[in-house]
Tab-separated table of C-alpha atoms in Angstrom:
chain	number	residue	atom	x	y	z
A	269	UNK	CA	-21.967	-21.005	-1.791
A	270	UNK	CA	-19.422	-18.917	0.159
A	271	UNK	CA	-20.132	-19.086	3.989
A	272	UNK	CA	-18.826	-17.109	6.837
A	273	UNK	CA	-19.747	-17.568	10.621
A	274	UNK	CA	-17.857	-16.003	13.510
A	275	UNK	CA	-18.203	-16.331	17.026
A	276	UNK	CA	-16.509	-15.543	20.102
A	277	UNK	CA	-18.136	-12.431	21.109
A	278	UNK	CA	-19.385	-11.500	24.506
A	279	UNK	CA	-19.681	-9.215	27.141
A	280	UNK	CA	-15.491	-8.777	28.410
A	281	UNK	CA	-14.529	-6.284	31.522
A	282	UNK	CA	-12.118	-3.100	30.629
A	283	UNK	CA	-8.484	-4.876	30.380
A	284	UNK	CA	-10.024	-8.551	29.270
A	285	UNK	CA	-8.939	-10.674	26.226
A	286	UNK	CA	-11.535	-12.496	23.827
A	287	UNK	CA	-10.519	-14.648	20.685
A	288	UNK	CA	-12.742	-14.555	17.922
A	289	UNK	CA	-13.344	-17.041	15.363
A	290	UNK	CA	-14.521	-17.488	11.883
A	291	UNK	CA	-15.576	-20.586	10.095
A	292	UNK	CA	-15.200	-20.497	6.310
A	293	UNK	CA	-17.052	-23.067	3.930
A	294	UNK	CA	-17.970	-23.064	0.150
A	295	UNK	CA	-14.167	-21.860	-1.657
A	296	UNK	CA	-10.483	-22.886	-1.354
A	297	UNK	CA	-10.047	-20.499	2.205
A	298	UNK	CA	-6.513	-21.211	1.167
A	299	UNK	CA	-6.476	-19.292	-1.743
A	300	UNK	CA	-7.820	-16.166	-0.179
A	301	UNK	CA	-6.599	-12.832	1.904
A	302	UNK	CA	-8.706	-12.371	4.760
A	303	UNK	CA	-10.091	-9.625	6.851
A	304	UNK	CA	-11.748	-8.402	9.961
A	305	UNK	CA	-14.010	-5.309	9.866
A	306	UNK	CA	-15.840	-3.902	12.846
A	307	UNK	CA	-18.697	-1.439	13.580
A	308	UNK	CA	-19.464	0.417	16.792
A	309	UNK	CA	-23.074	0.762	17.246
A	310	UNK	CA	-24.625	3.153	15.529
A	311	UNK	CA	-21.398	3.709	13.539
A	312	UNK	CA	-19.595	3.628	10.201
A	313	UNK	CA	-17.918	0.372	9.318
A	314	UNK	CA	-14.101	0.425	10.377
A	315	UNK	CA	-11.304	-2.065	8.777
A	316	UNK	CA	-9.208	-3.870	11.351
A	317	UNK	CA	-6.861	-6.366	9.967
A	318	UNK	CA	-6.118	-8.454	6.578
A	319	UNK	CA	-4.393	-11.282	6.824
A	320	UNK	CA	-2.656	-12.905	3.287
A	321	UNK	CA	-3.578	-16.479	1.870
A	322	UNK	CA	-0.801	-18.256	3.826
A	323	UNK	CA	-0.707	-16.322	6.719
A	324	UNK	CA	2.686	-14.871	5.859
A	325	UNK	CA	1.497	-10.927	5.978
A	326	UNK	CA	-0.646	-9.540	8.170
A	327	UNK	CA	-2.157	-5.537	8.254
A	328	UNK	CA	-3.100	-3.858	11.004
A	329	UNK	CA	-4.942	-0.573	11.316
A	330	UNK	CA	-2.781	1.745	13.082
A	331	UNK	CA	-5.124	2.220	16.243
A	332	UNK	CA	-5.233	-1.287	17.232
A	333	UNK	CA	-1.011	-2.728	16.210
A	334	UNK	CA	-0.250	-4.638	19.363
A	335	UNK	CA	-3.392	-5.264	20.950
A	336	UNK	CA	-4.844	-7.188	17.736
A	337	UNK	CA	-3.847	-10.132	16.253
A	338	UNK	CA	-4.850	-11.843	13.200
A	339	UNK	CA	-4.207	-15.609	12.328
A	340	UNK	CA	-5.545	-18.235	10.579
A	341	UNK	CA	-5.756	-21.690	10.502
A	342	UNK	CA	-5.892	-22.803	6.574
A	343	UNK	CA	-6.116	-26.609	7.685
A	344	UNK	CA	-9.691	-26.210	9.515
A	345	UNK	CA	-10.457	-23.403	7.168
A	346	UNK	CA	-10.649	-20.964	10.361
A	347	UNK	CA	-9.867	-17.568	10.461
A	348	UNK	CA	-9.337	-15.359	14.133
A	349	UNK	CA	-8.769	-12.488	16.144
A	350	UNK	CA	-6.848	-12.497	19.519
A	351	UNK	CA	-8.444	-8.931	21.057
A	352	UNK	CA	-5.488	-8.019	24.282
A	353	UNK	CA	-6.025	-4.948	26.689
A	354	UNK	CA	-9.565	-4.637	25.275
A	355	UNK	CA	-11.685	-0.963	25.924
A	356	UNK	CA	-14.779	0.315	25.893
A	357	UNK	CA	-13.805	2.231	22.541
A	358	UNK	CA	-13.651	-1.707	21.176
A	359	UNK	CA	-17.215	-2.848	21.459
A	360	UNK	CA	-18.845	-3.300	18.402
A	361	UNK	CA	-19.708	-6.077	15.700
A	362	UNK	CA	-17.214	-7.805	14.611
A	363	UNK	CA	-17.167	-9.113	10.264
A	364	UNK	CA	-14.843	-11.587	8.987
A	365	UNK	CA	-14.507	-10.885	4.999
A	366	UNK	CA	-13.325	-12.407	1.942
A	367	UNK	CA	-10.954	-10.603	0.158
A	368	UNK	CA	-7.530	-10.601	-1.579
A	369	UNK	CA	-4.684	-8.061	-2.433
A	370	UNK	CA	-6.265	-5.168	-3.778
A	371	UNK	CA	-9.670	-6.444	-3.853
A	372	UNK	CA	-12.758	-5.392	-2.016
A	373	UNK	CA	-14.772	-7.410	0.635
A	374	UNK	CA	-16.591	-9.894	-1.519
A	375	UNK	CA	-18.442	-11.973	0.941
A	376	UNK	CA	-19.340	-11.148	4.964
A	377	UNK	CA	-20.594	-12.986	7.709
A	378	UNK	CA	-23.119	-12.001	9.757
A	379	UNK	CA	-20.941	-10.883	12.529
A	380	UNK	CA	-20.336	-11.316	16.120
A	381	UNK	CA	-20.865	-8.913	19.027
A	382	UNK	CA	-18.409	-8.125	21.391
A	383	UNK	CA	-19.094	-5.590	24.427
A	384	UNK	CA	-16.508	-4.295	26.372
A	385	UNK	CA	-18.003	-2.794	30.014
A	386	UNK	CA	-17.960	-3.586	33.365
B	88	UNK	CA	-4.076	7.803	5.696
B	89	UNK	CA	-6.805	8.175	2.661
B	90	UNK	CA	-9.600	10.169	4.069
B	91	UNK	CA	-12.953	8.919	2.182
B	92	UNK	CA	-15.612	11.360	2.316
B	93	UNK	CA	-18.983	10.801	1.031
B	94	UNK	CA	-21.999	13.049	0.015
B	95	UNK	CA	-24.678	13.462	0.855
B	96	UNK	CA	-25.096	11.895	4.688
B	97	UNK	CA	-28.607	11.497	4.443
B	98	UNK	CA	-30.932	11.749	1.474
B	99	UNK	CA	-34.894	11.119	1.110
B	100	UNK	CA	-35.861	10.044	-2.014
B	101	UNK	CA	-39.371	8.733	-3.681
B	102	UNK	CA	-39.452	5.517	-5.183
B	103	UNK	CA	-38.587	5.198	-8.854
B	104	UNK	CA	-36.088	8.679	-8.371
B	105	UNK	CA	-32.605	8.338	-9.572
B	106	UNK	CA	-30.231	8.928	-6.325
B	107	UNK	CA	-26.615	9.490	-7.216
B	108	UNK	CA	-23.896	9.723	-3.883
B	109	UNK	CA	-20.167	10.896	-4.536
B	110	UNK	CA	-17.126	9.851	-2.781
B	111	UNK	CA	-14.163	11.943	-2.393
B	112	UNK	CA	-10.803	10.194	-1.858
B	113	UNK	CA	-7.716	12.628	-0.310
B	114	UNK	CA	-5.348	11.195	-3.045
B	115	UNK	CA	-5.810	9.387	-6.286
B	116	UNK	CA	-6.188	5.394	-5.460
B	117	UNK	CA	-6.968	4.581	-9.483
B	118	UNK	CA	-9.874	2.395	-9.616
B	119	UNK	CA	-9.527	0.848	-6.393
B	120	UNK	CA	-12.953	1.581	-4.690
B	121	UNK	CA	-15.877	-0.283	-4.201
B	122	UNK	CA	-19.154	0.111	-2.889
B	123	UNK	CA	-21.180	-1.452	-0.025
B	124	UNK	CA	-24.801	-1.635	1.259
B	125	UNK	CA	-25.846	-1.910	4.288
B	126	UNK	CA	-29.569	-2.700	5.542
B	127	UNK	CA	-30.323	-2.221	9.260
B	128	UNK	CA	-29.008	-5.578	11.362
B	129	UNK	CA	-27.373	-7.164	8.543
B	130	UNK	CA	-24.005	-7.105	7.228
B	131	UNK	CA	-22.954	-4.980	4.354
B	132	UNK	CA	-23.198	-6.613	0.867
B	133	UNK	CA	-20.444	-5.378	-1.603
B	134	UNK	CA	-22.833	-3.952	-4.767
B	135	UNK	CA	-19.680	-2.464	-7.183
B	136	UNK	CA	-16.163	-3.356	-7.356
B	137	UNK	CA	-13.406	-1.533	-8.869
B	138	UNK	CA	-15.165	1.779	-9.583
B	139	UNK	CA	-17.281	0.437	-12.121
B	140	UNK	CA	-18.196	-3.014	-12.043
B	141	UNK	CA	-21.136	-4.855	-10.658
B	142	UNK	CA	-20.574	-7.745	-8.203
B	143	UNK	CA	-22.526	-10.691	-9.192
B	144	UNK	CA	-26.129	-10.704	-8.728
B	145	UNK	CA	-26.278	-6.656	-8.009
B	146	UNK	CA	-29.580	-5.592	-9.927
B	147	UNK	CA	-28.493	-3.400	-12.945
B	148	UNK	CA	-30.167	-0.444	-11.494
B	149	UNK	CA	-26.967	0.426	-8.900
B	150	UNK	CA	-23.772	1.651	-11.213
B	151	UNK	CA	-20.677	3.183	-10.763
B	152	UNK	CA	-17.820	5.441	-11.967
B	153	UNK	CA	-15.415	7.661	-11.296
B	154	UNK	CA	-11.471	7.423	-11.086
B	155	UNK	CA	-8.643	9.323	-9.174
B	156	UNK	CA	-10.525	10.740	-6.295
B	157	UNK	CA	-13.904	11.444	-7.657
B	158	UNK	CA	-16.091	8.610	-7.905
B	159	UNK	CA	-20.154	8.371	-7.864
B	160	UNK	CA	-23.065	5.562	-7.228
B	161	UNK	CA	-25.691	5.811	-9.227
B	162	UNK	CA	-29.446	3.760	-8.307
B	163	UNK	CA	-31.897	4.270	-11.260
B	164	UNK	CA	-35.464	3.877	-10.480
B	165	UNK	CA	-34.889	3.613	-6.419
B	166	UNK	CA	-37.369	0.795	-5.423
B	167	UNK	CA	-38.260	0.798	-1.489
B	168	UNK	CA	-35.813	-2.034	-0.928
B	169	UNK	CA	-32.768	0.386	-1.414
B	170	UNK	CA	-33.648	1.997	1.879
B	171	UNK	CA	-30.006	1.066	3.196
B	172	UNK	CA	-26.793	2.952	3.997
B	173	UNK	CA	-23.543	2.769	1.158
B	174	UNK	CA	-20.334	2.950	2.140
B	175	UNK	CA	-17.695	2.898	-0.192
B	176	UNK	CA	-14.055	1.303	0.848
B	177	UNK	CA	-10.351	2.098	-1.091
B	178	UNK	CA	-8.545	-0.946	-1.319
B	179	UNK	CA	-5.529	0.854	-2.752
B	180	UNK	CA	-3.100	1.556	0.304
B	181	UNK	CA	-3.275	0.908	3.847
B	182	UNK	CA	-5.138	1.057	6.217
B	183	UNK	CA	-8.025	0.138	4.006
B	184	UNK	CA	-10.199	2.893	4.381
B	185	UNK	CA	-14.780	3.843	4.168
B	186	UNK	CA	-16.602	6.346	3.614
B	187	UNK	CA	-18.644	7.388	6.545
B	188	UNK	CA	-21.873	6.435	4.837
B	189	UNK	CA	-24.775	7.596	3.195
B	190	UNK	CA	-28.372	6.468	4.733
B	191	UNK	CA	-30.543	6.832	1.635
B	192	UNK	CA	-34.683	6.859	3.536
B	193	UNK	CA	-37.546	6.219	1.182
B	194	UNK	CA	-40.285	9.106	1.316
């Protein structure tokens, strides 16, 4: 059974960094693309990031390109995102996703809250 | 950027109604949409891939269609556990793009 768990999140001050993680169990992480999705409260969902199956391309969403930064790890089956300069504007849940090139977000995890105030 | 925009925002609907919601892409992106629900506090759960096919497990009640820009979910028979908001996501450029979401309320 696919499994996704993040962590990381917690209340940061205007300007702080936070580092997100996401533990993957249950396929060959290896073998996968894999993304980061986000949703403000009360809000729509918003795509942040893919990252390919060796790590080799990343994708930002325009809004966040040098603040963001995607990475894995496919040796501890870990996926993460470095968060720089963070803003109000960037509190929300944070998803890690399964997906691939093309494909849609097959599997989520249950998310990880990150609130951005001081 | 592909601008996804759904229809309607909000709809009531009686259980065992059919509820159909459209989403609009700004250019054609083929087949390359898919279709999410999302129940209050959890995560979204992907229901139809590809325009048209059902993820695995997805009751046969939720369908889809539609190509280019014009594409539609369709629940048959909505029971009171659809009460949920759908999204639907391209997956043919980037960014990656949603809808803003329809909440679908059960009268």
């Amino acid at each position: 059974e696919v499994h996704l768990v993040e962590s990381g999140g917690r209340l940061v001050q205007p300007g702080g960094s936070l580092r997100l993680s996401c533990a993957a169990s249950g396929f060959i992480f290896g073998n996968y693309w894999m993304s980061w999705v986000r949703q403000a409260p009360g809000k729509g969902l918003e795509w942040v990031a893919n990252i390919k199956e060796d790590g080799s391309e990343k994708y930002y969403v325009d809004s966040l390109k040098g603040r963001f930064t995607i990475s894995r790890d496919n040796a501890k089956n870990s996926l993460y995102l470095q968060m720089n300069s963070l803003r109000p504007e960037d509190t929300a849940v944070y998803y890690c996703a399964r997906t691939h090139d093309g494909w849609p977000f097959d599997y989520w995890g249950q998310g990880t809250r990150v609130t951005v105030s001081s | 950027e592909i601008v996804l925009t759904q229809s309607p925002d909000f709809q009531s609907v009686t259980p065992k109604e059919k509820v159909t919601i459209t989403c609009r892409a700004s250019q054609s992106i083929g087949s390359s949409l898919h279709w999410y629900q999302q129940k209050p506090d959890q995560s979204p759960k992907l229901l139809i891939k590809f325009a048209s096919q059902s993820f695995s497990g997805v009751p046969s009640r939720f369908s889809g269609s539609g190509y280019g820009t014009d594409f539609t979910l369709t629940i048959n028979s909505l029971e009171a556990e659809d009460a949920a908001t759908y999204y639907c996501h391209q997956s043919s450029y980037f960014p990656w793009t949603f809808g803003q979401g329809t909440k679908v309320e059960i009268k």
